[in-house]
Amino acid sequence: MNTAIIQDTTMTPTLIPTILVESQAPRRDVVFLLDGSDGTRSGFPAMRDFVQRVVETLSVDENKDRVAVVQYSRDPAAQFYLNTYTTKGEILNTVRGLRHKGGRPLNTGAALQYVRDNVFTASSGSRRLESVPQLLILLSGGRSVDNVDTPASALKELGVLVFGIGTRSSDSRELQRISHDPSYALSVSDFTDLPSIQQQLLSSVEAVVIVAPESPTVLVDHDTARKDVVFLLDGSDGTRNGFPAMRDFVQRVVEKLNVGGDKDRVSVVQYGRDQEVNFYLNTYTTKGDILDIVRGLRHRGGRPLNTGAALQYVRDNVFTASSGSRSQEGVPQMLILLSGGRSNDNVDIPVSALKESGVLIFGIGNRNSSKEVQRIASDPSYSQSVSEFSDLPSVQDKFFSSLITVHVGATPISPTVIVDLSIARKDVVFLLDGSDGTRNGFPEMRDFVQRVVEKLTVGENRDRVSVVQYSREP
């Protein structure tokens, strides 16, 4: 499998970016979400047997395929996580012993949200941040009582490929909406007929790999990387005592950045009932200017706390070209939220809009806001919690480490594309600076191109390569 990884990490400075091309056996994180409600009691043994047969076809190992099973009805319950077992035998033994959960009503929406927030996470064994494909196989025997659209969209934004299998008692349109694509929604008359669609599902599972279509395979040097970083600070009445600590935290993070017009850019927005921009991404171009302004920030005050409106505001007014955002140049867009309370308005829609725009969201909350902040963050692992904002120094190093080592890159509206591994093809164009200023470095550039081409599978119907050199003219 060829994996495209963009990673901002500290390295020895070099003018030539390093291309990381990884070729290895396919790896998948596969989660089964089983309808264990009262309506599936008679069909549950067939569901259990189906899971067993699918697992038997996988290459289960800590460094290959990983498997998790979640059962749900009114509430979801994880039977085991992706990192609970590392051998196929252990998984099969547990699957054989699964007992029907029971309960009603059927809350498929809540179950989908649960697996997003609690199973497709690094702490539960997900390797999403290593570009390992994330697959969810849903078996549902009825129509959901709650809303499925928002959590299904959240899973797709996370890059999870969802397959849905239903019976005649299910809502076929609901399953199609939940699935990654309507063609990934399969139907059987009854769960005892699952063997009839097993091969169709397996063919789909085996033929896909998830890659980020707009992310080049570049390992970024932290010393030369560029980032647009926006701090969104809770300046409501509830954070008056903690605001000096928030201000000091911003100052310490900025001190670690490579601030400059062509390097890192910083913006600070404060909010309560309304939003106020302290400065935009293109207001200041030196670290000294920014630190002077940050030191002088005064608490804004106001209530209630409208985090949703503030998130929408930064999307529409700060992460824009006119305000200094370089998203159209492929520069990573990062939002750091510090929130001290639960929002008075809805945060889900603006959060989804930010993520669709390619903004990577980090969050720090206190005991009043940590759960909501975790939901807002791009991944639960990108959120930190402190008892009080005066404890921010205790999470600073861990937070900054996450900030500079995450996979970055503009996230397209459709975060995944499906590539048939048997016919994977790439068109690769090298555009080389051949101006007078690169005369000494050109041999290294040439060698670099050669090393990359050696890694490709070149052929008329496989990978194709072009090289263009330019100075005044290409």
Short mmCIF file of N, CA, C and O in Angstrom, two decimals, residues 177-240:
data_model
loop_
_atom_site.label_atom_id
_atom_site.label_comp_id
_atom_site.label_asym_id
_atom_site.label_seq_id
_atom_site.Cartn_x
_atom_site.Cartn_y
_atom_site.Cartn_z
N ARG A 177 -27.68 6.59 3.48
CA ARG A 177 -27.16 7.89 3.96
C ARG A 177 -25.99 7.68 4.91
O ARG A 177 -25.05 8.47 4.94
N ILE A 178 -26.06 6.64 5.71
CA ILE A 178 -24.99 6.37 6.66
C ILE A 178 -23.74 5.88 5.94
O ILE A 178 -22.61 6.26 6.30
N SER A 179 -23.90 5.05 4.93
CA SER A 179 -22.77 4.45 4.24
C SER A 179 -21.94 5.48 3.49
O SER A 179 -22.44 6.55 3.12
N HIS A 180 -20.67 5.15 3.29
CA HIS A 180 -19.76 6.06 2.58
C HIS A 180 -20.31 6.43 1.21
O HIS A 180 -20.18 7.56 0.75
N ASP A 181 -20.91 5.47 0.56
CA ASP A 181 -21.53 5.64 -0.75
C ASP A 181 -22.76 4.73 -0.77
O ASP A 181 -22.74 3.67 -0.15
N PRO A 182 -23.84 5.13 -1.44
CA PRO A 182 -25.03 4.26 -1.46
C PRO A 182 -24.74 2.83 -1.91
O PRO A 182 -25.41 1.89 -1.47
N SER A 183 -23.73 2.67 -2.76
CA SER A 183 -23.40 1.32 -3.24
C SER A 183 -22.79 0.46 -2.14
O SER A 183 -22.69 -0.76 -2.28
N TYR A 184 -22.36 1.08 -1.02
CA TYR A 184 -21.79 0.34 0.10
C TYR A 184 -22.86 -0.06 1.10
O TYR A 184 -22.54 -0.58 2.18
N ALA A 185 -24.13 0.21 0.79
CA ALA A 185 -25.24 -0.23 1.63
C ALA A 185 -25.80 -1.52 1.04
O ALA A 185 -26.29 -1.54 -0.10
N LEU A 186 -25.72 -2.60 1.79
CA LEU A 186 -26.16 -3.91 1.32
C LEU A 186 -27.41 -4.33 2.09
O LEU A 186 -27.62 -3.92 3.23
N SER A 187 -28.22 -5.17 1.46
CA SER A 187 -29.49 -5.55 2.08
C SER A 187 -29.71 -7.06 1.96
O SER A 187 -29.38 -7.68 0.94
N VAL A 188 -30.25 -7.64 3.04
CA VAL A 188 -30.65 -9.04 3.05
C VAL A 188 -32.08 -9.11 3.58
O VAL A 188 -32.53 -8.22 4.30
N SER A 189 -32.78 -10.17 3.22
CA SER A 189 -34.14 -10.33 3.71
C SER A 189 -34.14 -10.53 5.22
O SER A 189 -34.92 -9.94 5.95
N ASP A 190 -33.20 -11.34 5.67
CA ASP A 190 -33.07 -11.63 7.10
C ASP A 190 -31.59 -11.88 7.38
O ASP A 190 -30.82 -12.21 6.47
N PHE A 191 -31.17 -11.73 8.63
CA PHE A 191 -29.75 -11.90 8.95
C PHE A 191 -29.24 -13.31 8.65
O PHE A 191 -28.04 -13.51 8.46
N THR A 192 -30.14 -14.28 8.58
CA THR A 192 -29.71 -15.63 8.22
C THR A 192 -29.22 -15.70 6.78
O THR A 192 -28.55 -16.66 6.39
N ASP A 193 -29.53 -14.65 5.98
CA ASP A 193 -29.09 -14.60 4.59
C ASP A 193 -27.75 -13.88 4.42
O ASP A 193 -27.30 -13.66 3.30
N LEU A 194 -27.10 -13.53 5.52
CA LEU A 194 -25.83 -12.80 5.45
C LEU A 194 -24.76 -13.49 4.59
O LEU A 194 -24.00 -12.81 3.89
N PRO A 195 -24.68 -14.82 4.60
CA PRO A 195 -23.65 -15.45 3.74
C PRO A 195 -23.78 -15.09 2.27
O PRO A 195 -22.78 -15.11 1.54
N SER A 196 -24.99 -14.70 1.83
CA SER A 196 -25.18 -14.40 0.41
C SER A 196 -24.50 -13.10 -0.02
O SER A 196 -24.23 -12.91 -1.21
N ILE A 197 -24.23 -12.20 0.94
CA ILE A 197 -23.58 -10.93 0.57
C ILE A 197 -22.17 -10.83 1.15
O ILE A 197 -21.50 -9.81 1.00
N GLN A 198 -21.71 -11.91 1.79
CA GLN A 198 -20.40 -11.86 2.43
C GLN A 198 -19.28 -11.58 1.43
O GLN A 198 -18.43 -10.71 1.67
N GLN A 199 -19.28 -12.27 0.31
CA GLN A 199 -18.20 -12.09 -0.66
C GLN A 199 -18.22 -10.70 -1.26
O GLN A 199 -17.17 -10.10 -1.53
N GLN A 200 -19.43 -10.16 -1.48
CA GLN A 200 -19.54 -8.80 -2.02
C GLN A 200 -18.92 -7.79 -1.07
O GLN A 200 -18.19 -6.89 -1.47
N LEU A 201 -19.19 -7.95 0.23
CA LEU A 201 -18.60 -7.05 1.23
C LEU A 201 -17.09 -7.19 1.26
O LEU A 201 -16.35 -6.19 1.24
N LEU A 202 -16.61 -8.45 1.29
CA LEU A 202 -15.17 -8.67 1.37
C LEU A 202 -14.44 -8.11 0.16
O LEU A 202 -13.35 -7.55 0.29
N SER A 203 -15.03 -8.23 -1.01
CA SER A 203 -14.41 -7.69 -2.22
C SER A 203 -14.25 -6.18 -2.10
O SER A 203 -13.22 -5.61 -2.49
N SER A 204 -15.26 -5.53 -1.56
CA SER A 204 -15.20 -4.07 -1.38
C SER A 204 -14.15 -3.70 -0.34
O SER A 204 -13.37 -2.77 -0.52
N VAL A 205 -14.11 -4.45 0.76
CA VAL A 205 -13.15 -4.17 1.83
C VAL A 205 -11.72 -4.35 1.34
O VAL A 205 -10.83 -3.55 1.64
N GLU A 206 -11.48 -5.40 0.57
CA GLU A 206 -10.12 -5.72 0.13
C GLU A 206 -9.63 -4.81 -1.00
O GLU A 206 -8.43 -4.70 -1.25
N ALA A 207 -10.54 -4.14 -1.69
CA ALA A 207 -10.16 -3.37 -2.87
C ALA A 207 -9.96 -1.90 -2.61
O ALA A 207 -9.73 -1.14 -3.54
N VAL A 208 -10.04 -1.49 -1.34
CA VAL A 208 -9.94 -0.05 -1.09
C VAL A 208 -8.78 0.27 -0.16
O VAL A 208 -8.36 -0.55 0.65
N VAL A 209 -8.29 1.46 -0.34
CA VAL A 209 -7.34 2.05 0.58
C VAL A 209 -7.69 3.51 0.68
O VAL A 209 -8.15 4.11 -0.29
N ILE A 210 -7.52 4.08 1.83
CA ILE A 210 -7.90 5.48 2.04
C ILE A 210 -6.66 6.35 1.99
O ILE A 210 -5.69 6.11 2.69
N VAL A 211 -6.70 7.36 1.13
CA VAL A 211 -5.59 8.31 1.04
C VAL A 211 -6.16 9.70 1.00
O VAL A 211 -7.30 9.92 0.64
N ALA A 212 -5.36 10.66 1.40
CA ALA A 212 -5.78 12.05 1.34
C ALA A 212 -5.45 12.59 -0.03
O ALA A 212 -4.29 12.73 -0.38
N PRO A 213 -6.45 12.92 -0.88
CA PRO A 213 -6.17 13.26 -2.27
C PRO A 213 -5.42 14.57 -2.46
O PRO A 213 -4.76 14.75 -3.46
N GLU A 214 -5.51 15.50 -1.51
CA GLU A 214 -4.84 16.78 -1.72
C GLU A 214 -3.56 16.89 -0.91
O GLU A 214 -3.00 17.95 -0.75
N SER A 215 -3.09 15.76 -0.35
CA SER A 215 -1.91 15.80 0.49
C SER A 215 -0.73 15.18 -0.25
O SER A 215 -0.71 13.99 -0.48
N PRO A 216 0.28 15.96 -0.64
CA PRO A 216 1.46 15.39 -1.28
C PRO A 216 2.25 14.57 -0.27
O PRO A 216 2.14 14.79 0.92
N THR A 217 3.05 13.61 -0.75
CA THR A 217 3.79 12.76 0.14
C THR A 217 5.09 13.43 0.56
O THR A 217 6.17 13.06 0.13
N VAL A 218 4.96 14.45 1.39
CA VAL A 218 6.12 15.22 1.82
C VAL A 218 6.24 15.18 3.33
O VAL A 218 5.26 15.37 4.04
N LEU A 219 7.43 14.86 3.83
CA LEU A 219 7.71 14.95 5.25
C LEU A 219 8.30 16.32 5.49
O LEU A 219 9.37 16.64 5.00
N VAL A 220 7.58 17.16 6.24
CA VAL A 220 7.94 18.57 6.31
C VAL A 220 8.97 18.83 7.39
O VAL A 220 8.84 18.34 8.51
N ASP A 221 9.97 19.60 7.08
CA ASP A 221 10.97 20.04 8.03
C ASP A 221 10.37 21.15 8.88
O ASP A 221 9.93 22.17 8.38
N HIS A 222 10.35 20.95 10.22
CA HIS A 222 9.74 21.95 11.10
C HIS A 222 10.42 23.31 11.00
O HIS A 222 9.80 24.35 11.17
N ASP A 223 11.72 23.30 10.71
CA ASP A 223 12.44 24.57 10.65
C ASP A 223 12.04 25.40 9.43
O ASP A 223 12.25 26.60 9.40
N THR A 224 11.49 24.77 8.39
CA THR A 224 11.12 25.51 7.20
C THR A 224 9.62 25.47 6.95
O THR A 224 9.14 26.03 5.98
N ALA A 225 8.88 24.76 7.82
CA ALA A 225 7.44 24.63 7.63
C ALA A 225 6.75 25.97 7.87
O ALA A 225 7.27 26.84 8.55
N ARG A 226 5.54 26.09 7.30
CA ARG A 226 4.73 27.29 7.51
C ARG A 226 3.39 26.88 8.08
O ARG A 226 2.83 25.87 7.68
N LYS A 227 2.89 27.67 9.01
CA LYS A 227 1.61 27.41 9.62
C LYS A 227 0.86 28.72 9.82
O LYS A 227 1.47 29.75 10.10
N ASP A 228 -0.46 28.67 9.66
CA ASP A 228 -1.32 29.79 10.04
C ASP A 228 -2.04 29.37 11.30
O ASP A 228 -2.84 28.43 11.29
N VAL A 229 -1.72 30.04 12.42
CA VAL A 229 -2.21 29.64 13.73
C VAL A 229 -3.13 30.73 14.30
O VAL A 229 -2.71 31.88 14.48
N VAL A 230 -4.38 30.35 14.59
CA VAL A 230 -5.34 31.29 15.17
C VAL A 230 -5.70 30.83 16.58
O VAL A 230 -6.09 29.68 16.79
N PHE A 231 -5.54 31.71 17.56
CA PHE A 231 -5.96 31.44 18.93
C PHE A 231 -7.35 32.03 19.13
O PHE A 231 -7.58 33.20 18.85
N LEU A 232 -8.27 31.20 19.62
CA LEU A 232 -9.63 31.65 19.92
C LEU A 232 -9.81 31.54 21.43
O LEU A 232 -9.90 30.43 21.98
N LEU A 233 -9.87 32.68 22.11
CA LEU A 233 -9.83 32.72 23.57
C LEU A 233 -11.19 33.07 24.16
O LEU A 233 -11.83 34.05 23.75
N ASP A 234 -11.63 32.28 25.11
CA ASP A 234 -12.86 32.56 25.86
C ASP A 234 -12.62 33.76 26.76
O ASP A 234 -11.90 33.67 27.75
N GLY A 235 -13.23 34.90 26.39
CA GLY A 235 -13.08 36.12 27.18
C GLY A 235 -14.34 36.48 27.92
O GLY A 235 -14.54 37.65 28.28
N SER A 236 -15.21 35.49 28.18
CA SER A 236 -16.48 35.75 28.86
C SER A 236 -16.26 36.00 30.35
O SER A 236 -15.16 35.82 30.88
N ASP A 237 -17.33 36.39 31.02
CA ASP A 237 -17.23 36.69 32.46
C ASP A 237 -16.66 35.53 33.25
O ASP A 237 -15.95 35.73 34.25
N GLY A 238 -16.94 34.30 32.81
CA GLY A 238 -16.51 33.11 33.55
C GLY A 238 -15.02 32.88 33.56
O GLY A 238 -14.54 32.06 34.35
N THR A 239 -14.25 33.55 32.70
CA THR A 239 -12.80 33.32 32.64
C THR A 239 -11.98 34.51 33.14
O THR A 239 -10.79 34.58 32.89
N ARG A 240 -12.64 35.42 33.86
CA ARG A 240 -11.93 36.64 34.31
C ARG A 240 -10.69 36.28 35.13
O ARG A 240 -9.60 36.83 34.92
#
